């Protein structure tokens, strides 16, 4: 197989130089066959055409429709994504325990298609291709990881041959290898403009112009090349591993492949664009999750006007319980409740709304247990309409339309939420329950349904009472406020002094991160070997090794976690354990109770409810 592969991305052509013996002759030809295969399968298009939606402008939408759009935004803010390889969460049964639910939770859950452990040969090949390209971008080479580039049983590799297949002398081969690695370089605007009119040779030999993808709604191809031009390979690599956290690395990468219908080049563009957004747009891991609730409280009590407003607005949403995590559905998926009636337009600044949204999404990732890689969201109003279009593919959403008024309508977070989930949190939703929808929603739903792909629309279910909701959630698990049997109410436990003291121990943090870096390199090395030997007994051995390393990576994360992530409400109440185990029904502090060891000296926990928030 040729070592040089040309990958068309948007308006530019990228030449990649990674060498491994995949059962294809070139990546371009492989991608062409992949697209042809996908077309032959006639899979339903799970993506909404940007042309079908059109631009969203407040001036062009009716107040009723804006209401629905605002509802969608809050829903998506609460929904999280990511498949996490961790021990099964613990469930404390309420008094109305249903034995059938216990039995269902105890049974091994089936791994959904397209996830680690359930890939077709074609999907596995796509996964290898994407890893190869990720390594290209991150400058992860076989030489750096000590992987022998000469295959077992072969005296020479494709890398030691020229374009015509003739053997190169060692010096020439080394020069060619360096040149190929150099081909995957950052490009300036001039180069990008030149590439936009470059042509490529199709499988039939005809010359066809390279065009930017028509469904590149958010200009991710441009963001992709901007990232390559402005960020070092090491920086991109660090952001990818930072996002993995306790997840299986394959699970994260596969989300982008599924979101782009197994189109490898589009998945790569989306993944790299997302990494830039996380690191340099939202500062997810070095600000939002690192500083967390305690820093927001400190900010609102400080003297800096901007920090004071951001801290106050951020904490107001958490204290009132605009959204929260509690319980599981019949499939064992964690439930995220968003009570939209608590949202009032203009009460919080836009930046705090965005940070709160990302904080909820990222926090919810922590309580997913394998093989569940989605969450259930129960929303308490019509707040969620528009953003369902692309994001009901993987999570279950319940709309409780009770007590909604026009005061709850807010367009501000809509555009952010749509872009956030479509561009940066792919494959996040699974099913949608619209609970007690008011009559005005009938017309809105007709519009929304027209936007949805039939596959997504079929996941939307309307419920008018708790009895109908029982098809998805056990009666004893439905909250009392939703007319169910669980007598539980949300109450917020304030940050406890000293709960983040480990984050001050930078020496231990750096030591743990250094050890974790070694695990990253182990996984990369095993993956490189798998890319070189994708078939036979050797491939099975490499895959087994990768799984063992991924498990070690998951377990190791929880050693590092208290040094890099501020404690959250769910750490304080015992839902999220220090070792990563999850108790979906923790006893937790109740109003007037004390903290159960969440901080030094068992400081009394201050509990806040929505009634306490101005």
PDB file of C-alpha atoms in Angstrom, residues 351-611:
ATOM      1  CA  UNK A 351     -21.337  34.273  29.264  1.00  0.00           C
ATOM      2  CA  UNK A 352     -22.654  32.720  32.467  1.00  0.00           C
ATOM      3  CA  UNK A 353     -25.373  30.889  30.522  1.00  0.00           C
ATOM      4  CA  UNK A 354     -22.772  29.422  28.185  1.00  0.00           C
ATOM      5  CA  UNK A 355     -20.407  28.406  30.972  1.00  0.00           C
ATOM      6  CA  UNK A 356     -23.246  26.885  32.954  1.00  0.00           C
ATOM      7  CA  UNK A 357     -24.352  24.931  29.893  1.00  0.00           C
ATOM      8  CA  UNK A 358     -20.912  23.469  29.292  1.00  0.00           C
ATOM      9  CA  UNK A 359     -20.467  22.793  33.006  1.00  0.00           C
ATOM     10  CA  UNK A 360     -23.658  20.736  33.150  1.00  0.00           C
ATOM     11  CA  UNK A 361     -22.727  18.798  30.022  1.00  0.00           C
ATOM     12  CA  UNK A 362     -19.246  17.998  31.281  1.00  0.00           C
ATOM     13  CA  UNK A 363     -20.417  17.147  34.797  1.00  0.00           C
ATOM     14  CA  UNK A 364     -23.020  14.781  33.406  1.00  0.00           C
ATOM     15  CA  UNK A 365     -20.262  12.896  31.578  1.00  0.00           C
ATOM     16  CA  UNK A 366     -18.951  11.835  34.961  1.00  0.00           C
ATOM     17  CA  UNK A 367     -21.991   9.758  35.863  1.00  0.00           C
ATOM     18  CA  UNK A 368     -22.335   7.628  32.744  1.00  0.00           C
ATOM     19  CA  UNK A 369     -21.586   3.926  33.168  1.00  0.00           C
ATOM     20  CA  UNK A 370     -20.767   1.450  30.387  1.00  0.00           C
ATOM     21  CA  UNK A 371     -22.198   0.436  28.058  1.00  0.00           C
ATOM     22  CA  UNK A 372     -24.520   3.432  28.486  1.00  0.00           C
ATOM     23  CA  UNK A 373     -23.052   6.402  26.640  1.00  0.00           C
ATOM     24  CA  UNK A 374     -26.114   8.617  26.735  1.00  0.00           C
ATOM     25  CA  UNK A 375     -28.241  10.322  29.353  1.00  0.00           C
ATOM     26  CA  UNK A 376     -31.911  10.915  29.936  1.00  0.00           C
ATOM     27  CA  UNK A 377     -33.001  14.526  30.291  1.00  0.00           C
ATOM     28  CA  UNK A 378     -36.279  15.550  31.833  1.00  0.00           C
ATOM     29  CA  UNK A 379     -37.089  19.117  30.901  1.00  0.00           C
ATOM     30  CA  UNK A 380     -39.647  21.154  32.671  1.00  0.00           C
ATOM     31  CA  UNK A 381     -41.024  23.301  29.883  1.00  0.00           C
ATOM     32  CA  UNK A 382     -41.297  24.000  26.182  1.00  0.00           C
ATOM     33  CA  UNK A 383     -37.796  25.382  26.423  1.00  0.00           C
ATOM     34  CA  UNK A 384     -36.213  22.845  24.141  1.00  0.00           C
ATOM     35  CA  UNK A 385     -37.872  22.843  20.742  1.00  0.00           C
ATOM     36  CA  UNK A 386     -35.421  23.841  18.038  1.00  0.00           C
ATOM     37  CA  UNK A 387     -32.172  22.206  19.016  1.00  0.00           C
ATOM     38  CA  UNK A 388     -33.697  18.764  18.939  1.00  0.00           C
ATOM     39  CA  UNK A 389     -32.984  18.680  15.228  1.00  0.00           C
ATOM     40  CA  UNK A 390     -29.528  17.170  15.366  1.00  0.00           C
ATOM     41  CA  UNK A 391     -29.267  16.035  18.938  1.00  0.00           C
ATOM     42  CA  UNK A 392     -31.967  13.547  19.756  1.00  0.00           C
ATOM     43  CA  UNK A 393     -29.869  10.818  18.184  1.00  0.00           C
ATOM     44  CA  UNK A 394     -28.365   9.418  21.364  1.00  0.00           C
ATOM     45  CA  UNK A 395     -30.050  10.655  24.552  1.00  0.00           C
ATOM     46  CA  UNK A 396     -33.494  10.492  26.079  1.00  0.00           C
ATOM     47  CA  UNK A 397     -35.194  13.818  26.755  1.00  0.00           C
ATOM     48  CA  UNK A 398     -38.421  14.349  28.656  1.00  0.00           C
ATOM     49  CA  UNK A 399     -40.191  17.678  28.205  1.00  0.00           C
ATOM     50  CA  UNK A 400     -42.381  18.562  31.156  1.00  0.00           C
ATOM     51  CA  UNK A 401     -44.396  21.428  29.731  1.00  0.00           C
ATOM     52  CA  UNK A 402     -46.099  22.207  33.046  1.00  0.00           C
ATOM     53  CA  UNK A 403     -46.211  25.818  34.285  1.00  0.00           C
ATOM     54  CA  UNK A 404     -44.501  27.300  31.259  1.00  0.00           C
ATOM     55  CA  UNK A 405     -45.130  30.966  30.530  1.00  0.00           C
ATOM     56  CA  UNK A 406     -43.790  33.453  28.027  1.00  0.00           C
ATOM     57  CA  UNK A 407     -41.476  34.765  30.743  1.00  0.00           C
ATOM     58  CA  UNK A 408     -39.493  31.551  30.372  1.00  0.00           C
ATOM     59  CA  UNK A 409     -38.801  32.220  26.714  1.00  0.00           C
ATOM     60  CA  UNK A 410     -35.197  33.151  25.989  1.00  0.00           C
ATOM     61  CA  UNK A 411     -33.551  33.213  22.573  1.00  0.00           C
ATOM     62  CA  UNK A 412     -30.087  34.050  23.907  1.00  0.00           C
ATOM     63  CA  UNK A 413     -28.840  30.501  24.559  1.00  0.00           C
ATOM     64  CA  UNK A 414     -30.445  28.997  21.461  1.00  0.00           C
ATOM     65  CA  UNK A 415     -27.744  29.781  18.929  1.00  0.00           C
ATOM     66  CA  UNK A 416     -25.016  28.755  21.340  1.00  0.00           C
ATOM     67  CA  UNK A 417     -26.724  25.499  22.183  1.00  0.00           C
ATOM     68  CA  UNK A 418     -27.385  24.555  18.590  1.00  0.00           C
ATOM     69  CA  UNK A 419     -23.777  25.165  17.622  1.00  0.00           C
ATOM     70  CA  UNK A 420     -22.467  23.611  20.816  1.00  0.00           C
ATOM     71  CA  UNK A 421     -24.191  20.287  20.303  1.00  0.00           C
ATOM     72  CA  UNK A 422     -24.045  20.099  16.546  1.00  0.00           C
ATOM     73  CA  UNK A 423     -20.377  21.010  16.292  1.00  0.00           C
ATOM     74  CA  UNK A 424     -18.768  19.969  19.578  1.00  0.00           C
ATOM     75  CA  UNK A 425     -20.888  17.362  21.395  1.00  0.00           C
ATOM     76  CA  UNK A 426     -21.904  14.836  18.737  1.00  0.00           C
ATOM     77  CA  UNK A 427     -24.096  11.802  19.386  1.00  0.00           C
ATOM     78  CA  UNK A 428     -25.599  13.032  22.647  1.00  0.00           C
ATOM     79  CA  UNK A 429     -29.312  12.199  22.704  1.00  0.00           C
ATOM     80  CA  UNK A 430     -31.312   8.994  22.457  1.00  0.00           C
ATOM     81  CA  UNK A 431     -35.043   9.460  23.019  1.00  0.00           C
ATOM     82  CA  UNK A 432     -37.314  12.407  23.736  1.00  0.00           C
ATOM     83  CA  UNK A 433     -40.397  12.514  25.949  1.00  0.00           C
ATOM     84  CA  UNK A 434     -42.576  15.604  25.660  1.00  0.00           C
ATOM     85  CA  UNK A 435     -44.574  15.665  28.889  1.00  0.00           C
ATOM     86  CA  UNK A 436     -47.830  17.595  29.250  1.00  0.00           C
ATOM     87  CA  UNK A 437     -47.360  19.674  26.144  1.00  0.00           C
ATOM     88  CA  UNK A 438     -49.700  22.694  26.031  1.00  0.00           C
ATOM     89  CA  UNK A 439     -51.954  23.198  23.038  1.00  0.00           C
ATOM     90  CA  UNK A 440     -49.698  25.867  21.546  1.00  0.00           C
ATOM     91  CA  UNK A 441     -46.989  23.249  21.153  1.00  0.00           C
ATOM     92  CA  UNK A 442     -49.010  21.331  18.576  1.00  0.00           C
ATOM     93  CA  UNK A 443     -48.251  23.813  15.832  1.00  0.00           C
ATOM     94  CA  UNK A 444     -44.674  24.205  16.996  1.00  0.00           C
ATOM     95  CA  UNK A 445     -44.167  20.453  16.921  1.00  0.00           C
ATOM     96  CA  UNK A 446     -45.330  20.269  13.325  1.00  0.00           C
ATOM     97  CA  UNK A 447     -42.555  22.688  12.426  1.00  0.00           C
ATOM     98  CA  UNK A 448     -39.964  20.901  14.535  1.00  0.00           C
ATOM     99  CA  UNK A 449     -40.933  17.500  13.181  1.00  0.00           C
ATOM    100  CA  UNK A 450     -40.429  18.836   9.678  1.00  0.00           C
ATOM    101  CA  UNK A 451     -36.862  19.693  10.607  1.00  0.00           C
ATOM    102  CA  UNK A 452     -36.108  16.291  12.093  1.00  0.00           C
ATOM    103  CA  UNK A 453     -34.782  13.308  10.252  1.00  0.00           C
ATOM    104  CA  UNK A 454     -37.382  10.488  10.434  1.00  0.00           C
ATOM    105  CA  UNK A 455     -34.957   8.389  12.492  1.00  0.00           C
ATOM    106  CA  UNK A 456     -34.762  11.167  15.069  1.00  0.00           C
ATOM    107  CA  UNK A 457     -38.460  12.028  14.920  1.00  0.00           C
ATOM    108  CA  UNK A 458     -39.299   8.419  15.733  1.00  0.00           C
ATOM    109  CA  UNK A 459     -37.453   8.818  19.039  1.00  0.00           C
ATOM    110  CA  UNK A 460     -39.814  11.584  20.174  1.00  0.00           C
ATOM    111  CA  UNK A 461     -42.699  10.447  22.373  1.00  0.00           C
ATOM    112  CA  UNK A 462     -45.496  12.500  23.919  1.00  0.00           C
ATOM    113  CA  UNK A 463     -46.653  11.752  27.460  1.00  0.00           C
ATOM    114  CA  UNK A 464     -49.533  13.444  29.231  1.00  0.00           C
ATOM    115  CA  UNK A 465     -49.292  11.820  32.649  1.00  0.00           C
ATOM    116  CA  UNK A 466     -47.045   9.712  34.841  1.00  0.00           C
ATOM    117  CA  UNK A 467     -48.705   6.513  33.631  1.00  0.00           C
ATOM    118  CA  UNK A 468     -47.552   7.161  30.077  1.00  0.00           C
ATOM    119  CA  UNK A 469     -44.081   8.090  31.293  1.00  0.00           C
ATOM    120  CA  UNK A 470     -43.819   4.684  32.982  1.00  0.00           C
ATOM    121  CA  UNK A 471     -43.045   3.143  29.611  1.00  0.00           C
ATOM    122  CA  UNK A 472     -39.608   4.721  29.935  1.00  0.00           C
ATOM    123  CA  UNK A 473     -39.092   5.247  33.672  1.00  0.00           C
ATOM    124  CA  UNK A 474     -40.178   3.013  36.522  1.00  0.00           C
ATOM    125  CA  UNK A 475     -43.050   4.516  38.596  1.00  0.00           C
ATOM    126  CA  UNK A 476     -40.865   4.544  41.693  1.00  0.00           C
ATOM    127  CA  UNK A 477     -38.220   6.510  39.770  1.00  0.00           C
ATOM    128  CA  UNK A 478     -40.468   9.287  38.508  1.00  0.00           C
ATOM    129  CA  UNK A 479     -40.101  12.354  40.697  1.00  0.00           C
ATOM    130  CA  UNK A 480     -43.030  13.450  42.799  1.00  0.00           C
ATOM    131  CA  UNK A 481     -43.018  16.851  41.082  1.00  0.00           C
ATOM    132  CA  UNK A 482     -43.679  14.927  37.860  1.00  0.00           C
ATOM    133  CA  UNK A 483     -46.540  13.071  39.585  1.00  0.00           C
ATOM    134  CA  UNK A 484     -44.399  10.008  40.171  1.00  0.00           C
ATOM    135  CA  UNK A 485     -43.621   7.882  43.197  1.00  0.00           C
ATOM    136  CA  UNK A 486     -40.193   9.153  44.240  1.00  0.00           C
ATOM    137  CA  UNK A 487     -40.410  11.629  47.095  1.00  0.00           C
ATOM    138  CA  UNK A 488     -37.194  13.508  46.388  1.00  0.00           C
ATOM    139  CA  UNK A 489     -36.541  17.191  45.889  1.00  0.00           C
ATOM    140  CA  UNK A 490     -33.495  18.989  44.602  1.00  0.00           C
ATOM    141  CA  UNK A 491     -31.471  20.952  47.110  1.00  0.00           C
ATOM    142  CA  UNK A 492     -28.057  22.448  46.532  1.00  0.00           C
ATOM    143  CA  UNK A 493     -25.155  21.882  48.909  1.00  0.00           C
ATOM    144  CA  UNK A 494     -22.754  24.817  48.911  1.00  0.00           C
ATOM    145  CA  UNK A 495     -19.008  24.263  48.378  1.00  0.00           C
ATOM    146  CA  UNK A 496     -17.255  23.231  51.563  1.00  0.00           C
ATOM    147  CA  UNK A 497     -14.047  24.980  52.669  1.00  0.00           C
ATOM    148  CA  UNK A 498     -11.024  22.842  51.818  1.00  0.00           C
ATOM    149  CA  UNK A 499     -12.790  20.525  49.388  1.00  0.00           C
ATOM    150  CA  UNK A 500     -10.351  21.490  46.626  1.00  0.00           C
ATOM    151  CA  UNK A 501      -7.174  21.512  48.716  1.00  0.00           C
ATOM    152  CA  UNK A 502      -5.604  18.745  46.638  1.00  0.00           C
ATOM    153  CA  UNK A 503      -5.528  21.106  43.682  1.00  0.00           C
ATOM    154  CA  UNK A 504      -2.966  23.187  45.586  1.00  0.00           C
ATOM    155  CA  UNK A 505      -0.584  20.223  45.747  1.00  0.00           C
ATOM    156  CA  UNK A 506       1.003  20.861  42.372  1.00  0.00           C
ATOM    157  CA  UNK A 507       3.936  18.517  43.015  1.00  0.00           C
ATOM    158  CA  UNK A 508       1.659  15.500  43.410  1.00  0.00           C
ATOM    159  CA  UNK A 509      -0.478  16.670  40.503  1.00  0.00           C
ATOM    160  CA  UNK A 510       2.514  16.904  38.195  1.00  0.00           C
ATOM    161  CA  UNK A 511       3.748  13.481  39.279  1.00  0.00           C
ATOM    162  CA  UNK A 512       0.371  11.887  38.567  1.00  0.00           C
ATOM    163  CA  UNK A 513       0.070  13.655  35.223  1.00  0.00           C
ATOM    164  CA  UNK A 514       3.532  12.437  34.261  1.00  0.00           C
ATOM    165  CA  UNK A 515       2.504   8.874  35.053  1.00  0.00           C
ATOM    166  CA  UNK A 516      -0.670   9.363  33.052  1.00  0.00           C
ATOM    167  CA  UNK A 517       1.331  10.641  30.093  1.00  0.00           C
ATOM    168  CA  UNK A 518       3.128   7.309  30.091  1.00  0.00           C
ATOM    169  CA  UNK A 519      -0.234   5.527  29.802  1.00  0.00           C
ATOM    170  CA  UNK A 520      -1.172   7.745  26.869  1.00  0.00           C
ATOM    171  CA  UNK A 521       2.023   6.737  25.108  1.00  0.00           C
ATOM    172  CA  UNK A 522       1.347   3.075  25.838  1.00  0.00           C
ATOM    173  CA  UNK A 523      -2.047   3.346  24.185  1.00  0.00           C
ATOM    174  CA  UNK A 524      -0.570   5.180  21.221  1.00  0.00           C
ATOM    175  CA  UNK A 525       2.115   2.527  20.825  1.00  0.00           C
ATOM    176  CA  UNK A 526      -0.421  -0.298  20.941  1.00  0.00           C
ATOM    177  CA  UNK A 527      -2.599   1.545  18.442  1.00  0.00           C
ATOM    178  CA  UNK A 528       0.333   2.066  16.077  1.00  0.00           C
ATOM    179  CA  UNK A 529       1.030  -1.660  16.169  1.00  0.00           C
ATOM    180  CA  UNK A 530      -2.646  -2.355  15.480  1.00  0.00           C
ATOM    181  CA  UNK A 531      -2.556  -0.004  12.511  1.00  0.00           C
ATOM    182  CA  UNK A 532       0.436  -1.864  11.103  1.00  0.00           C
ATOM    183  CA  UNK A 533      -1.056  -5.302  11.712  1.00  0.00           C
ATOM    184  CA  UNK A 534      -4.843  -4.944  11.377  1.00  0.00           C
ATOM    185  CA  UNK A 535      -5.591  -8.613  10.697  1.00  0.00           C
ATOM    186  CA  UNK A 536      -4.899 -12.053  12.106  1.00  0.00           C
ATOM    187  CA  UNK A 537      -3.671 -13.150  15.516  1.00  0.00           C
ATOM    188  CA  UNK A 538      -1.346 -10.171  15.817  1.00  0.00           C
ATOM    189  CA  UNK A 539      -4.273  -7.784  15.422  1.00  0.00           C
ATOM    190  CA  UNK A 540      -6.241  -9.587  18.126  1.00  0.00           C
ATOM    191  CA  UNK A 541      -3.272  -9.331  20.470  1.00  0.00           C
ATOM    192  CA  UNK A 542      -2.931  -5.608  19.796  1.00  0.00           C
ATOM    193  CA  UNK A 543      -6.643  -5.038  20.342  1.00  0.00           C
ATOM    194  CA  UNK A 544      -6.535  -6.919  23.629  1.00  0.00           C
ATOM    195  CA  UNK A 545      -3.583  -4.847  24.745  1.00  0.00           C
ATOM    196  CA  UNK A 546      -5.403  -1.630  23.821  1.00  0.00           C
ATOM    197  CA  UNK A 547      -8.406  -2.668  25.912  1.00  0.00           C
ATOM    198  CA  UNK A 548      -6.191  -3.409  28.901  1.00  0.00           C
ATOM    199  CA  UNK A 549      -4.488  -0.033  28.589  1.00  0.00           C
ATOM    200  CA  UNK A 550      -7.827   1.757  28.187  1.00  0.00           C
ATOM    201  CA  UNK A 551      -9.019   0.129  31.413  1.00  0.00           C
ATOM    202  CA  UNK A 552      -5.850   1.198  33.176  1.00  0.00           C
ATOM    203  CA  UNK A 553      -6.326   4.702  31.798  1.00  0.00           C
ATOM    204  CA  UNK A 554      -9.855   4.818  33.184  1.00  0.00           C
ATOM    205  CA  UNK A 555      -8.803   3.674  36.643  1.00  0.00           C
ATOM    206  CA  UNK A 556      -5.840   6.038  36.666  1.00  0.00           C
ATOM    207  CA  UNK A 557      -8.021   9.039  35.876  1.00  0.00           C
ATOM    208  CA  UNK A 558      -9.689   8.948  39.269  1.00  0.00           C
ATOM    209  CA  UNK A 559      -6.302   9.290  40.953  1.00  0.00           C
ATOM    210  CA  UNK A 560      -5.707  12.499  39.020  1.00  0.00           C
ATOM    211  CA  UNK A 561      -9.266  13.836  39.106  1.00  0.00           C
ATOM    212  CA  UNK A 562      -9.210  15.644  42.502  1.00  0.00           C
ATOM    213  CA  UNK A 563      -6.035  17.467  41.439  1.00  0.00           C
ATOM    214  CA  UNK A 564      -7.442  18.853  38.170  1.00  0.00           C
ATOM    215  CA  UNK A 565     -11.240  19.136  38.642  1.00  0.00           C
ATOM    216  CA  UNK A 566     -13.009  21.182  41.300  1.00  0.00           C
ATOM    217  CA  UNK A 567     -15.546  19.255  43.390  1.00  0.00           C
ATOM    218  CA  UNK A 568     -19.162  19.536  42.326  1.00  0.00           C
ATOM    219  CA  UNK A 569     -22.514  19.092  44.008  1.00  0.00           C
ATOM    220  CA  UNK A 570     -22.489  15.449  42.937  1.00  0.00           C
ATOM    221  CA  UNK A 571     -19.192  14.823  44.697  1.00  0.00           C
ATOM    222  CA  UNK A 572     -20.568  16.401  47.866  1.00  0.00           C
ATOM    223  CA  UNK A 573     -23.805  14.429  48.008  1.00  0.00           C
ATOM    224  CA  UNK A 574     -22.090  11.124  47.229  1.00  0.00           C
ATOM    225  CA  UNK A 575     -23.459  10.462  43.756  1.00  0.00           C
ATOM    226  CA  UNK A 576     -19.963  10.521  42.270  1.00  0.00           C
ATOM    227  CA  UNK A 577     -17.511   8.531  44.370  1.00  0.00           C
ATOM    228  CA  UNK A 578     -13.763   9.235  44.544  1.00  0.00           C
ATOM    229  CA  UNK A 579     -13.021   6.023  42.619  1.00  0.00           C
ATOM    230  CA  UNK A 580     -15.455   6.865  39.832  1.00  0.00           C
ATOM    231  CA  UNK A 581     -18.315   4.683  41.001  1.00  0.00           C
ATOM    232  CA  UNK A 582     -21.761   6.231  40.734  1.00  0.00           C
ATOM    233  CA  UNK A 583     -24.628   6.084  43.221  1.00  0.00           C
ATOM    234  CA  UNK A 584     -27.627   7.365  41.287  1.00  0.00           C
ATOM    235  CA  UNK A 585     -29.785   7.590  44.436  1.00  0.00           C
ATOM    236  CA  UNK A 586     -27.431   8.850  47.151  1.00  0.00           C
ATOM    237  CA  UNK A 587     -28.685   9.550  50.629  1.00  0.00           C
ATOM    238  CA  UNK A 588     -26.712  12.797  50.428  1.00  0.00           C
ATOM    239  CA  UNK A 589     -27.113  15.821  52.670  1.00  0.00           C
ATOM    240  CA  UNK A 590     -30.714  16.902  53.073  1.00  0.00           C
ATOM    241  CA  UNK A 591     -31.837  20.307  54.375  1.00  0.00           C
ATOM    242  CA  UNK A 592     -30.346  20.754  57.838  1.00  0.00           C
ATOM    243  CA  UNK A 593     -28.034  17.754  57.524  1.00  0.00           C
ATOM    244  CA  UNK A 594     -24.260  17.742  57.755  1.00  0.00           C
ATOM    245  CA  UNK A 595     -21.760  16.864  55.089  1.00  0.00           C
ATOM    246  CA  UNK A 596     -20.737  13.211  55.045  1.00  0.00           C
ATOM    247  CA  UNK A 597     -17.029  13.884  54.850  1.00  0.00           C
ATOM    248  CA  UNK A 598     -16.983  15.956  51.708  1.00  0.00           C
ATOM    249  CA  UNK A 599     -14.501  18.363  53.222  1.00  0.00           C
ATOM    250  CA  UNK A 600     -12.038  18.667  56.085  1.00  0.00           C
ATOM    251  CA  UNK A 601     -13.510  18.297  59.508  1.00  0.00           C
ATOM    252  CA  UNK A 602     -16.952  17.379  58.214  1.00  0.00           C
ATOM    253  CA  UNK A 603     -17.916  21.023  57.931  1.00  0.00           C
ATOM    254  CA  UNK A 604     -21.657  21.479  58.008  1.00  0.00           C
ATOM    255  CA  UNK A 605     -23.106  21.541  54.513  1.00  0.00           C
ATOM    256  CA  UNK A 606     -25.099  24.613  53.577  1.00  0.00           C
ATOM    257  CA  UNK A 607     -28.137  23.541  51.591  1.00  0.00           C
ATOM    258  CA  UNK A 608     -29.933  25.793  49.116  1.00  0.00           C
ATOM    259  CA  UNK A 609     -33.233  25.293  47.303  1.00  0.00           C
ATOM    260  CA  UNK A 610     -34.940  27.243  44.549  1.00  0.00           C
ATOM    261  CA  UNK A 611     -36.994  29.093  47.158  1.00  0.00           C
TER     262      UNK A 611
END
